[in-house]
Amino acid sequence: MPVVETLSVEQARHRRAEVLASVGGDECDLRERAARYLLSAEELAALSELDELDFLLSE
Amino acid sequence: MTTGDALVAEAQRFAAELTATVRAVVGDHVEAFHARALHRPGLDHVSVHQGPRTGIPLTVAGAPLLNLTAEYYCVWDSPGQFLAVDESAVKVYAGAKAAGEPLFRYEYTRATAGDVPGAHVQIHGHRDALAFVMTRAGSGSPRGQQLAGRVAQGTAVPRMSDLHFPLGGTRFRPCLEDVLDMLVRELGVDHAQAWRDALADGRERWRRMQVAAVVRDAPEEAAVALAALGYQIHLANGRTAPSGNRARLREL
């Protein structure tokens, strides 16, 4: 059975910072290279998680 | 059950359904889908995505050929009764991991913005990239076998037009208005002044007609939905409940 991870706002923000740091910390560069489809699998996975966390945190 | 508990339960149900679907095709070794929930009073968001994050490898004769990712962003529907998908993206990449540019993607956005249709397919792959994948098509299905046979015999070069992308089946297929709309919005085809309303009118007619057909396919679900809206649904005296059309609901 899949496990649901329940996050607080603080936990989501903390995780977002961790993910961004794992790919070098430059989100503009990451998104710019994503727009040109130049991301590695690990970078694409990180960007996917950043977008996911942004959605969860959105109001 | 609190709203937060209900949110988690719905997220778990949805992730379990997606997991079962993918495992039924790819195998039980596939990781379960992951779900995350962020609960705030009156503002619940849930995300569900495949595992691992780098995508689900799809193999042909045991060798990785393609990779699948599937992500869903969900919110409570307006009455707060079930999860509604706000955005979704299902993407297929060439290779063992999802990297670079997908070959194609199916996407959906509930709140359509601008001129992008809410549900759409985007083909990314250069013709050569798709042709390469097609030259390695597996023979485990009739059409795959046909394609692999033609490639093996050297009788034909695979073409993108050999691929048939599903678009909602008999009831939910796009209509002529959708195609004309796409040509105007995406390619700037010359159009009359009132084109937008005319196409919206035609699309509404089409979808209302299809709604009636869908109700005949699944009358029990229609009755439940109408009852939730406050209607009282009763079969007329002497009538037996129609069985619906399960085959239609299951076809591609």
PDB file of C-alpha atoms in Angstrom:
ATOM      1  CA  MET A   1       0.000   0.000   0.000  1.00  0.00           C
ATOM      2  CA  PRO A   2       1.506   3.372  -0.965  1.00  0.00           C
ATOM      3  CA  VAL A   3       2.469   5.574   1.942  1.00  0.00           C
ATOM      4  CA  VAL A   4       1.240   9.132   2.078  1.00  0.00           C
ATOM      5  CA  GLU A   5       3.786  11.596   3.404  1.00  0.00           C
ATOM      6  CA  THR A   6       2.041  14.394   5.237  1.00  0.00           C
ATOM      7  CA  LEU A   7       4.025  17.616   5.272  1.00  0.00           C
ATOM      8  CA  SER A   8       3.652  20.805   7.237  1.00  0.00           C
ATOM      9  CA  VAL A   9       4.407  24.103   5.529  1.00  0.00           C
ATOM     10  CA  GLU A  10       7.733  24.262   7.348  1.00  0.00           C
ATOM     11  CA  GLN A  11       8.678  20.731   6.340  1.00  0.00           C
ATOM     12  CA  ALA A  12       7.798  21.401   2.708  1.00  0.00           C
ATOM     13  CA  ARG A  13       9.910  24.569   2.693  1.00  0.00           C
ATOM     14  CA  HIS A  14      12.812  22.750   4.343  1.00  0.00           C
ATOM     15  CA  ARG A  15      12.609  19.900   1.832  1.00  0.00           C
ATOM     16  CA  ARG A  16      12.502  22.408  -1.020  1.00  0.00           C
ATOM     17  CA  ALA A  17      15.756  23.976   0.179  1.00  0.00           C
ATOM     18  CA  GLU A  18      17.347  20.526   0.447  1.00  0.00           C
ATOM     19  CA  VAL A  19      16.330  19.542  -3.079  1.00  0.00           C
ATOM     20  CA  LEU A  20      17.568  22.788  -4.551  1.00  0.00           C
ATOM     21  CA  ALA A  21      20.894  22.467  -2.727  1.00  0.00           C
ATOM     22  CA  SER A  22      21.289  18.928  -4.087  1.00  0.00           C
ATOM     23  CA  VAL A  23      21.436  20.284  -7.639  1.00  0.00           C
ATOM     24  CA  GLY A  24      23.729  23.216  -6.940  1.00  0.00           C
ATOM     25  CA  GLY A  25      21.332  25.822  -5.578  1.00  0.00           C
ATOM     26  CA  ASP A  26      20.883  27.870  -8.754  1.00  0.00           C
ATOM     27  CA  GLU A  27      17.189  27.529  -9.570  1.00  0.00           C
ATOM     28  CA  CYS A  28      17.281  30.036 -12.442  1.00  0.00           C
ATOM     29  CA  ASP A  29      19.994  28.039 -14.169  1.00  0.00           C
ATOM     30  CA  LEU A  30      18.119  24.792 -13.538  1.00  0.00           C
ATOM     31  CA  ARG A  31      14.898  26.139 -15.035  1.00  0.00           C
ATOM     32  CA  GLU A  32      16.686  27.762 -17.937  1.00  0.00           C
ATOM     33  CA  ARG A  33      18.356  24.467 -18.849  1.00  0.00           C
ATOM     34  CA  ALA A  34      15.057  22.642 -18.307  1.00  0.00           C
ATOM     35  CA  ALA A  35      13.444  24.923 -20.877  1.00  0.00           C
ATOM     36  CA  ARG A  36      16.119  23.786 -23.352  1.00  0.00           C
ATOM     37  CA  TYR A  37      15.673  20.124 -22.312  1.00  0.00           C
ATOM     38  CA  LEU A  38      19.241  19.812 -21.124  1.00  0.00           C
ATOM     39  CA  LEU A  39      18.687  18.318 -17.677  1.00  0.00           C
ATOM     40  CA  SER A  40      20.145  15.009 -16.562  1.00  0.00           C
ATOM     41  CA  ALA A  41      17.821  12.438 -15.037  1.00  0.00           C
ATOM     42  CA  GLU A  42      18.776  13.471 -11.509  1.00  0.00           C
ATOM     43  CA  GLU A  43      18.317  17.185 -12.282  1.00  0.00           C
ATOM     44  CA  LEU A  44      14.973  16.532 -13.934  1.00  0.00           C
ATOM     45  CA  ALA A  45      13.892  14.516 -10.903  1.00  0.00           C
ATOM     46  CA  ALA A  46      14.918  17.391  -8.628  1.00  0.00           C
ATOM     47  CA  LEU A  47      13.017  19.930 -10.741  1.00  0.00           C
ATOM     48  CA  SER A  48       9.967  17.693 -10.649  1.00  0.00           C
ATOM     49  CA  GLU A  49      10.136  17.658  -6.863  1.00  0.00           C
ATOM     50  CA  LEU A  50      10.594  21.437  -6.676  1.00  0.00           C
ATOM     51  CA  ASP A  51       7.486  21.911  -8.804  1.00  0.00           C
ATOM     52  CA  GLU A  52       5.614  19.423  -6.640  1.00  0.00           C
ATOM     53  CA  LEU A  53       6.555  21.250  -3.441  1.00  0.00           C
ATOM     54  CA  ASP A  54       5.624  24.598  -5.007  1.00  0.00           C
ATOM     55  CA  PHE A  55       2.185  23.183  -5.786  1.00  0.00           C
ATOM     56  CA  LEU A  56       1.748  21.837  -2.261  1.00  0.00           C
ATOM     57  CA  LEU A  57       2.784  25.197  -0.809  1.00  0.00           C
ATOM     58  CA  SER A  58       0.686  27.280  -3.203  1.00  0.00           C
ATOM     59  CA  GLU A  59      -2.322  29.197  -1.883  1.00  0.00           C
TER      60      GLU A  59
ATOM     61  CA  MET B   1     -12.733  11.356  10.219  1.00  0.00           C
ATOM     62  CA  THR B   2     -11.150  14.796  10.018  1.00  0.00           C
ATOM     63  CA  THR B   3     -10.661  16.609   6.714  1.00  0.00           C
ATOM     64  CA  GLY B   4      -6.941  15.896   7.015  1.00  0.00           C
ATOM     65  CA  ASP B   5      -7.546  12.170   7.579  1.00  0.00           C
ATOM     66  CA  ALA B   6      -9.925  12.025   4.643  1.00  0.00           C
ATOM     67  CA  LEU B   7      -7.337  13.775   2.496  1.00  0.00           C
ATOM     68  CA  VAL B   8      -4.684  11.217   3.370  1.00  0.00           C
ATOM     69  CA  ALA B   9      -7.096   8.325   2.757  1.00  0.00           C
ATOM     70  CA  GLU B  10      -8.047   9.670  -0.664  1.00  0.00           C
ATOM     71  CA  ALA B  11      -4.395  10.254  -1.575  1.00  0.00           C
ATOM     72  CA  GLN B  12      -3.565   6.710  -0.549  1.00  0.00           C
ATOM     73  CA  ARG B  13      -6.456   5.293  -2.580  1.00  0.00           C
ATOM     74  CA  PHE B  14      -5.428   7.241  -5.678  1.00  0.00           C
ATOM     75  CA  ALA B  15      -1.749   6.265  -5.351  1.00  0.00           C
ATOM     76  CA  ALA B  16      -2.757   2.613  -4.865  1.00  0.00           C
ATOM     77  CA  GLU B  17      -4.894   2.676  -8.027  1.00  0.00           C
ATOM     78  CA  LEU B  18      -2.078   4.161 -10.086  1.00  0.00           C
ATOM     79  CA  THR B  19       0.367   1.635  -8.664  1.00  0.00           C
ATOM     80  CA  ALA B  20      -1.939  -1.269  -9.506  1.00  0.00           C
ATOM     81  CA  THR B  21      -2.401   0.011 -13.058  1.00  0.00           C
ATOM     82  CA  VAL B  22       1.317   0.333 -13.760  1.00  0.00           C
ATOM     83  CA  ARG B  23       2.182  -2.963 -12.054  1.00  0.00           C
ATOM     84  CA  ALA B  24      -0.497  -4.743 -14.099  1.00  0.00           C
ATOM     85  CA  VAL B  25       1.453  -3.778 -17.221  1.00  0.00           C
ATOM     86  CA  VAL B  26       5.087  -3.491 -16.191  1.00  0.00           C
ATOM     87  CA  GLY B  27       5.253  -5.950 -13.319  1.00  0.00           C
ATOM     88  CA  ASP B  28       5.152  -6.137  -9.537  1.00  0.00           C
ATOM     89  CA  HIS B  29       8.750  -4.989  -9.239  1.00  0.00           C
ATOM     90  CA  VAL B  30       7.681  -1.416  -9.976  1.00  0.00           C
ATOM     91  CA  GLU B  31       7.848   0.905  -6.979  1.00  0.00           C
ATOM     92  CA  ALA B  32       4.572   2.098  -5.533  1.00  0.00           C
ATOM     93  CA  PHE B  33       3.464   5.599  -6.418  1.00  0.00           C
ATOM     94  CA  HIS B  34       4.288   8.161  -3.761  1.00  0.00           C
ATOM     95  CA  ALA B  35       1.838  10.670  -2.376  1.00  0.00           C
ATOM     96  CA  ARG B  36       2.383  13.835  -0.411  1.00  0.00           C
ATOM     97  CA  ALA B  37      -0.271  15.858   1.323  1.00  0.00           C
ATOM     98  CA  LEU B  38      -0.158  19.323   2.771  1.00  0.00           C
ATOM     99  CA  HIS B  39      -3.212  20.036   4.862  1.00  0.00           C
ATOM    100  CA  ARG B  40      -4.252  23.506   5.888  1.00  0.00           C
ATOM    101  CA  PRO B  41      -7.771  24.426   6.972  1.00  0.00           C
ATOM    102  CA  GLY B  42      -9.733  25.042   3.789  1.00  0.00           C
ATOM    103  CA  LEU B  43      -6.685  24.492   1.608  1.00  0.00           C
ATOM    104  CA  ASP B  44      -5.666  20.894   0.993  1.00  0.00           C
ATOM    105  CA  HIS B  45      -3.181  19.927  -1.663  1.00  0.00           C
ATOM    106  CA  VAL B  46      -2.055  16.437  -2.623  1.00  0.00           C
ATOM    107  CA  SER B  47       0.573  15.297  -5.095  1.00  0.00           C
ATOM    108  CA  VAL B  48       1.013  11.784  -6.433  1.00  0.00           C
ATOM    109  CA  HIS B  49       3.920  10.685  -8.583  1.00  0.00           C
ATOM    110  CA  GLN B  50       5.655   7.580  -9.801  1.00  0.00           C
ATOM    111  CA  GLY B  51       8.641   6.015  -8.117  1.00  0.00           C
ATOM    112  CA  PRO B  52      11.482   6.382  -8.631  1.00  0.00           C
ATOM    113  CA  ARG B  53      11.617  10.055  -9.459  1.00  0.00           C
ATOM    114  CA  THR B  54      13.787   9.284 -12.474  1.00  0.00           C
ATOM    115  CA  GLY B  55      10.866   7.411 -13.996  1.00  0.00           C
ATOM    116  CA  ILE B  56       9.670   3.864 -14.566  1.00  0.00           C
ATOM    117  CA  PRO B  57      11.822   1.976 -17.093  1.00  0.00           C
ATOM    118  CA  LEU B  58       9.866   0.177 -19.826  1.00  0.00           C
ATOM    119  CA  THR B  59      11.644  -2.687 -21.538  1.00  0.00           C
ATOM    120  CA  VAL B  60      11.423  -4.540 -24.813  1.00  0.00           C
ATOM    121  CA  ALA B  61      12.772  -8.101 -24.681  1.00  0.00           C
ATOM    122  CA  GLY B  62      14.210  -7.216 -21.280  1.00  0.00           C
ATOM    123  CA  ALA B  63      16.219  -4.209 -22.471  1.00  0.00           C
ATOM    124  CA  PRO B  64      15.241  -0.709 -21.319  1.00  0.00           C
ATOM    125  CA  LEU B  65      13.795   1.249 -24.229  1.00  0.00           C
ATOM    126  CA  LEU B  66      11.481   3.859 -22.780  1.00  0.00           C
ATOM    127  CA  ASN B  67      10.770   5.587 -19.509  1.00  0.00           C
ATOM    128  CA  LEU B  68       7.456   6.705 -18.052  1.00  0.00           C
ATOM    129  CA  THR B  69       6.721   9.476 -15.585  1.00  0.00           C
ATOM    130  CA  ALA B  70       3.280  10.314 -14.212  1.00  0.00           C
ATOM    131  CA  GLU B  71       2.545  13.201 -11.860  1.00  0.00           C
ATOM    132  CA  TYR B  72      -0.776  14.405 -10.487  1.00  0.00           C
ATOM    133  CA  TYR B  73      -1.518  17.538  -8.506  1.00  0.00           C
ATOM    134  CA  CYS B  74      -4.849  17.275  -6.716  1.00  0.00           C
ATOM    135  CA  VAL B  75      -7.196  19.388  -4.634  1.00  0.00           C
ATOM    136  CA  TRP B  76     -10.498  18.672  -2.947  1.00  0.00           C
ATOM    137  CA  ASP B  77     -13.383  19.120  -5.351  1.00  0.00           C
ATOM    138  CA  SER B  78     -15.747  21.993  -4.584  1.00  0.00           C
ATOM    139  CA  PRO B  79     -18.044  20.113  -2.183  1.00  0.00           C
ATOM    140  CA  GLY B  80     -14.927  18.654  -0.510  1.00  0.00           C
ATOM    141  CA  GLN B  81     -15.936  15.073  -1.152  1.00  0.00           C
ATOM    142  CA  PHE B  82     -13.173  13.649  -3.319  1.00  0.00           C
ATOM    143  CA  LEU B  83      -9.854  14.502  -4.865  1.00  0.00           C
ATOM    144  CA  ALA B  84      -9.987  16.379  -8.140  1.00  0.00           C
ATOM    145  CA  VAL B  85      -6.964  16.468 -10.405  1.00  0.00           C
ATOM    146  CA  ASP B  86      -5.826  20.050 -10.820  1.00  0.00           C
ATOM    147  CA  GLU B  87      -2.933  19.231 -13.128  1.00  0.00           C
ATOM    148  CA  SER B  88      -1.478  16.043 -14.494  1.00  0.00           C
ATOM    149  CA  ALA B  89       1.395  15.108 -16.757  1.00  0.00           C
ATOM    150  CA  VAL B  90       2.190  11.686 -18.168  1.00  0.00           C
ATOM    151  CA  LYS B  91       5.437  11.726 -20.148  1.00  0.00           C
ATOM    152  CA  VAL B  92       7.345   9.145 -22.151  1.00  0.00           C
ATOM    153  CA  TYR B  93      11.093   9.449 -22.689  1.00  0.00           C
ATOM    154  CA  ALA B  94      13.528   7.418 -24.756  1.00  0.00           C
ATOM    155  CA  GLY B  95      16.137   5.631 -22.658  1.00  0.00           C
ATOM    156  CA  ALA B  96      16.373   3.984 -19.265  1.00  0.00           C
ATOM    157  CA  LYS B  97      15.829   7.207 -17.276  1.00  0.00           C
ATOM    158  CA  ALA B  98      13.712  10.290 -17.822  1.00  0.00           C
ATOM    159  CA  ALA B  99      16.183  12.949 -18.957  1.00  0.00           C
ATOM    160  CA  GLY B 100      16.331  15.755 -21.476  1.00  0.00           C
ATOM    161  CA  GLU B 101      13.301  16.015 -23.729  1.00  0.00           C
ATOM    162  CA  PRO B 102      10.354  13.611 -23.688  1.00  0.00           C
ATOM    163  CA  LEU B 103       9.192  11.917 -26.855  1.00  0.00           C
ATOM    164  CA  PHE B 104       5.647  12.947 -26.067  1.00  0.00           C
ATOM    165  CA  ARG B 105       3.464  13.955 -23.145  1.00  0.00           C
ATOM    166  CA  TYR B 106      -0.191  13.938 -22.209  1.00  0.00           C
ATOM    167  CA  GLU B 107      -1.056  16.871 -19.979  1.00  0.00           C
ATOM    168  CA  TYR B 108      -4.101  18.273 -18.274  1.00  0.00           C
ATOM    169  CA  THR B 109      -4.729  21.558 -16.494  1.00  0.00           C
ATOM    170  CA  ARG B 110      -8.113  22.082 -14.860  1.00  0.00           C
ATOM    171  CA  ALA B 111      -7.846  25.865 -14.826  1.00  0.00           C
ATOM    172  CA  THR B 112      -7.139  26.460 -18.488  1.00  0.00           C
ATOM    173  CA  ALA B 113      -5.130  29.585 -19.074  1.00  0.00           C
ATOM    174  CA  GLY B 114      -4.904  31.485 -22.338  1.00  0.00           C
ATOM    175  CA  ASP B 115      -5.080  29.487 -25.521  1.00  0.00           C
ATOM    176  CA  VAL B 116      -3.772  26.140 -24.303  1.00  0.00           C
ATOM    177  CA  PRO B 117      -6.440  23.429 -24.218  1.00  0.00           C
ATOM    178  CA  GLY B 118      -7.021  21.909 -20.791  1.00  0.00           C
ATOM    179  CA  ALA B 119      -6.251  18.381 -21.978  1.00  0.00           C
ATOM    180  CA  HIS B 120      -3.691  17.970 -24.719  1.00  0.00           C
ATOM    181  CA  VAL B 121      -0.965  15.827 -26.251  1.00  0.00           C
ATOM    182  CA  GLN B 122       2.386  17.315 -27.181  1.00  0.00           C
ATOM    183  CA  ILE B 123       4.748  15.429 -29.469  1.00  0.00           C
ATOM    184  CA  HIS B 124       8.337  16.359 -28.710  1.00  0.00           C
ATOM    185  CA  GLY B 125      10.377  13.663 -30.300  1.00  0.00           C
ATOM    186  CA  HIS B 126      12.177  14.545 -33.468  1.00  0.00           C
ATOM    187  CA  ARG B 127      11.059  12.196 -36.204  1.00  0.00           C
ATOM    188  CA  ASP B 128      14.438  10.429 -36.005  1.00  0.00           C
ATOM    189  CA  ALA B 129      14.144   9.917 -32.239  1.00  0.00           C
ATOM    190  CA  LEU B 130      10.717   8.316 -32.572  1.00  0.00           C
ATOM    191  CA  ALA B 131      11.814   6.285 -35.577  1.00  0.00           C
ATOM    192  CA  PHE B 132      14.761   4.953 -33.569  1.00  0.00           C
ATOM    193  CA  VAL B 133      12.468   3.811 -30.782  1.00  0.00           C
ATOM    194  CA  MET B 134      10.093   2.283 -33.313  1.00  0.00           C
ATOM    195  CA  THR B 135      12.880   0.263 -34.939  1.00  0.00           C
ATOM    196  CA  ARG B 136      13.236  -1.464 -31.578  1.00  0.00           C
ATOM    197  CA  ALA B 137       9.516  -2.140 -31.133  1.00  0.00           C
ATOM    198  CA  GLY B 138       8.704  -5.310 -29.233  1.00  0.00           C
ATOM    199  CA  SER B 139       6.712  -8.114 -30.789  1.00  0.00           C
ATOM    200  CA  GLY B 140       4.516  -8.712 -27.747  1.00  0.00           C
ATOM    201  CA  SER B 141       1.461  -7.089 -29.323  1.00  0.00           C
ATOM    202  CA  PRO B 142      -0.091  -7.411 -32.797  1.00  0.00           C
ATOM    203  CA  ARG B 143       0.801  -3.891 -33.893  1.00  0.00           C
ATOM    204  CA  GLY B 144       4.239  -4.110 -32.294  1.00  0.00           C
ATOM    205  CA  GLN B 145       4.779  -7.435 -34.067  1.00  0.00           C
ATOM    206  CA  GLN B 146       3.686  -5.912 -37.348  1.00  0.00           C
ATOM    207  CA  LEU B 147       6.072  -3.011 -36.927  1.00  0.00           C
ATOM    208  CA  ALA B 148       8.990  -5.167 -35.761  1.00  0.00           C
ATOM    209  CA  GLY B 149       8.380  -7.546 -38.665  1.00  0.00           C
ATOM    210  CA  ARG B 150       8.468  -4.783 -41.247  1.00  0.00           C
ATOM    211  CA  VAL B 151      11.642  -3.375 -39.729  1.00  0.00           C
ATOM    212  CA  ALA B 152      13.289  -6.817 -39.584  1.00  0.00           C
ATOM    213  CA  GLN B 153      12.410  -7.504 -43.212  1.00  0.00           C
ATOM    214  CA  GLY B 154      13.626  -4.082 -44.241  1.00  0.00           C
ATOM    215  CA  THR B 155      10.357  -3.525 -46.075  1.00  0.00           C
ATOM    216  CA  ALA B 156       9.530  -0.212 -44.439  1.00  0.00           C
ATOM    217  CA  VAL B 157      11.037   2.599 -42.429  1.00  0.00           C
ATOM    218  CA  PRO B 158       8.888   3.322 -39.354  1.00  0.00           C
ATOM    219  CA  ARG B 159       6.957   6.545 -39.580  1.00  0.00           C
ATOM    220  CA  MET B 160       5.497   8.715 -36.827  1.00  0.00           C
ATOM    221  CA  SER B 161       2.141   8.167 -38.492  1.00  0.00           C
ATOM    222  CA  ASP B 162       2.399   4.484 -37.503  1.00  0.00           C
ATOM    223  CA  LEU B 163       1.738   5.538 -33.903  1.00  0.00           C
ATOM    224  CA  HIS B 164      -1.880   5.940 -32.773  1.00  0.00           C
ATOM    225  CA  PHE B 165      -2.299   8.057 -29.649  1.00  0.00           C
ATOM    226  CA  PRO B 166      -5.520   7.381 -27.698  1.00  0.00           C
ATOM    227  CA  LEU B 167      -7.751  10.420 -27.230  1.00  0.00           C
ATOM    228  CA  GLY B 168     -10.595   9.467 -24.952  1.00  0.00           C
ATOM    229  CA  GLY B 169     -12.394   6.716 -26.815  1.00  0.00           C
ATOM    230  CA  THR B 170     -15.835   6.824 -28.364  1.00  0.00           C
ATOM    231  CA  ARG B 171     -17.491   9.084 -25.816  1.00  0.00           C
ATOM    232  CA  PHE B 172     -14.719  11.508 -24.912  1.00  0.00           C
ATOM    233  CA  ARG B 173     -12.986  11.886 -28.250  1.00  0.00           C
ATOM    234  CA  PRO B 174     -12.207  15.338 -29.604  1.00  0.00           C
ATOM    235  CA  CYS B 175     -14.679  16.816 -32.081  1.00  0.00           C
ATOM    236  CA  LEU B 176     -14.171  18.734 -35.326  1.00  0.00           C
ATOM    237  CA  GLU B 177     -14.452  21.978 -33.376  1.00  0.00           C
ATOM    238  CA  ASP B 178     -11.395  20.968 -31.319  1.00  0.00           C
ATOM    239  CA  VAL B 179      -9.303  20.388 -34.423  1.00  0.00           C
ATOM    240  CA  LEU B 180     -10.365  23.677 -36.027  1.00  0.00           C
ATOM    241  CA  ASP B 181      -9.712  25.447 -32.715  1.00  0.00           C
ATOM    242  CA  MET B 182      -6.222  23.999 -32.566  1.00  0.00           C
ATOM    243  CA  LEU B 183      -5.458  25.133 -36.116  1.00  0.00           C
ATOM    244  CA  VAL B 184      -6.533  28.695 -35.385  1.00  0.00           C
ATOM    245  CA  ARG B 185      -4.898  28.983 -31.954  1.00  0.00           C
ATOM    246  CA  GLU B 186      -1.674  27.165 -32.643  1.00  0.00           C
ATOM    247  CA  LEU B 187      -1.069  27.935 -36.305  1.00  0.00           C
ATOM    248  CA  GLY B 188      -2.911  31.205 -36.812  1.00  0.00           C
ATOM    249  CA  VAL B 189      -5.116  29.871 -39.613  1.00  0.00           C
ATOM    250  CA  ASP B 190      -7.288  32.577 -41.126  1.00  0.00           C
ATOM    251  CA  HIS B 191     -10.669  32.683 -39.452  1.00  0.00           C
ATOM    252  CA  ALA B 192     -13.986  34.503 -39.396  1.00  0.00           C
ATOM    253  CA  GLN B 193     -14.602  37.043 -36.640  1.00  0.00           C
ATOM    254  CA  ALA B 194     -17.019  34.949 -34.580  1.00  0.00           C
ATOM    255  CA  TRP B 195     -14.992  31.736 -34.799  1.00  0.00           C
ATOM    256  CA  ARG B 196     -14.431  31.374 -31.075  1.00  0.00           C
ATOM    257  CA  ASP B 197     -18.110  31.458 -30.095  1.00  0.00           C
ATOM    258  CA  ALA B 198     -19.117  29.309 -33.062  1.00  0.00           C
ATOM    259  CA  LEU B 199     -16.635  26.609 -32.085  1.00  0.00           C
ATOM    260  CA  ALA B 200     -17.594  26.829 -28.406  1.00  0.00           C
ATOM    261  CA  ASP B 201     -21.265  26.457 -29.398  1.00  0.00           C
ATOM    262  CA  GLY B 202     -20.477  23.417 -31.508  1.00  0.00           C
ATOM    263  CA  ARG B 203     -18.321  21.889 -28.791  1.00  0.00           C
ATOM    264  CA  GLU B 204     -21.108  22.383 -26.263  1.00  0.00           C
ATOM    265  CA  ARG B 205     -23.614  20.673 -28.566  1.00  0.00           C
ATOM    266  CA  TRP B 206     -21.228  17.786 -29.067  1.00  0.00           C
ATOM    267  CA  ARG B 207     -20.480  17.350 -25.379  1.00  0.00           C
ATOM    268  CA  ARG B 208     -24.139  17.569 -24.330  1.00  0.00           C
ATOM    269  CA  MET B 209     -24.900  14.835 -26.825  1.00  0.00           C
ATOM    270  CA  GLN B 210     -22.005  12.774 -25.479  1.00  0.00           C
ATOM    271  CA  VAL B 211     -23.136  13.348 -21.891  1.00  0.00           C
ATOM    272  CA  ALA B 212     -26.451  11.717 -22.774  1.00  0.00           C
ATOM    273  CA  ALA B 213     -24.588   8.807 -24.338  1.00  0.00           C
ATOM    274  CA  VAL B 214     -22.331   8.453 -21.310  1.00  0.00           C
ATOM    275  CA  VAL B 215     -25.374   8.393 -19.013  1.00  0.00           C
ATOM    276  CA  ARG B 216     -26.713   5.483 -21.059  1.00  0.00           C
ATOM    277  CA  ASP B 217     -23.334   3.773 -20.694  1.00  0.00           C
ATOM    278  CA  ALA B 218     -23.259   4.207 -16.913  1.00  0.00           C
ATOM    279  CA  PRO B 219     -26.788   4.967 -15.624  1.00  0.00           C
ATOM    280  CA  GLU B 220     -26.024   3.982 -12.031  1.00  0.00           C
ATOM    281  CA  GLU B 221     -23.221   6.533 -11.770  1.00  0.00           C
ATOM    282  CA  ALA B 222     -25.458   9.150 -13.377  1.00  0.00           C
ATOM    283  CA  ALA B 223     -28.216   8.467 -10.837  1.00  0.00           C
ATOM    284  CA  VAL B 224     -25.764   8.733  -7.930  1.00  0.00           C
ATOM    285  CA  ALA B 225     -24.373  12.023  -9.250  1.00  0.00           C
ATOM    286  CA  LEU B 226     -27.863  13.464  -9.755  1.00  0.00           C
ATOM    287  CA  ALA B 227     -28.942  12.328  -6.294  1.00  0.00           C
ATOM    288  CA  ALA B 228     -25.922  14.150  -4.856  1.00  0.00           C
ATOM    289  CA  LEU B 229     -27.206  17.267  -6.601  1.00  0.00           C
ATOM    290  CA  GLY B 230     -30.596  16.874  -4.927  1.00  0.00           C
ATOM    291  CA  TYR B 231     -32.567  15.052  -7.598  1.00  0.00           C
ATOM    292  CA  GLN B 232     -34.791  12.147  -6.675  1.00  0.00           C
ATOM    293  CA  ILE B 233     -34.274   9.359  -9.157  1.00  0.00           C
ATOM    294  CA  HIS B 234     -36.827   6.561  -9.463  1.00  0.00           C
ATOM    295  CA  LEU B 235     -37.380   3.985 -12.137  1.00  0.00           C
ATOM    296  CA  ALA B 236     -40.789   4.227 -13.746  1.00  0.00           C
ATOM    297  CA  ASN B 237     -43.241   1.539 -12.713  1.00  0.00           C
ATOM    298  CA  GLY B 238     -42.620  -1.691 -14.492  1.00  0.00           C
ATOM    299  CA  ARG B 239     -39.190  -0.673 -15.784  1.00  0.00           C
ATOM    300  CA  THR B 240     -36.068  -2.579 -14.863  1.00  0.00           C
ATOM    301  CA  ALA B 241     -32.773  -0.845 -14.287  1.00  0.00           C
ATOM    302  CA  PRO B 242     -30.749  -0.662 -17.496  1.00  0.00           C
ATOM    303  CA  SER B 243     -27.477  -2.512 -17.420  1.00  0.00           C
ATOM    304  CA  GLY B 244     -25.416   0.186 -19.088  1.00  0.00           C
ATOM    305  CA  ASN B 245     -22.656  -0.486 -21.538  1.00  0.00           C
ATOM    306  CA  ARG B 246     -19.597  -1.716 -19.691  1.00  0.00           C
ATOM    307  CA  ALA B 247     -17.812  -2.659 -22.892  1.00  0.00           C
ATOM    308  CA  ARG B 248     -18.038   0.925 -24.099  1.00  0.00           C
ATOM    309  CA  LEU B 249     -16.587   2.193 -20.841  1.00  0.00           C
ATOM    310  CA  ARG B 250     -13.649  -0.214 -21.098  1.00  0.00           C
ATOM    311  CA  GLU B 251     -12.686   0.203 -24.735  1.00  0.00           C
ATOM    312  CA  LEU B 252      -9.674   2.252 -25.805  1.00  0.00           C
TER     313      LEU B 252
END
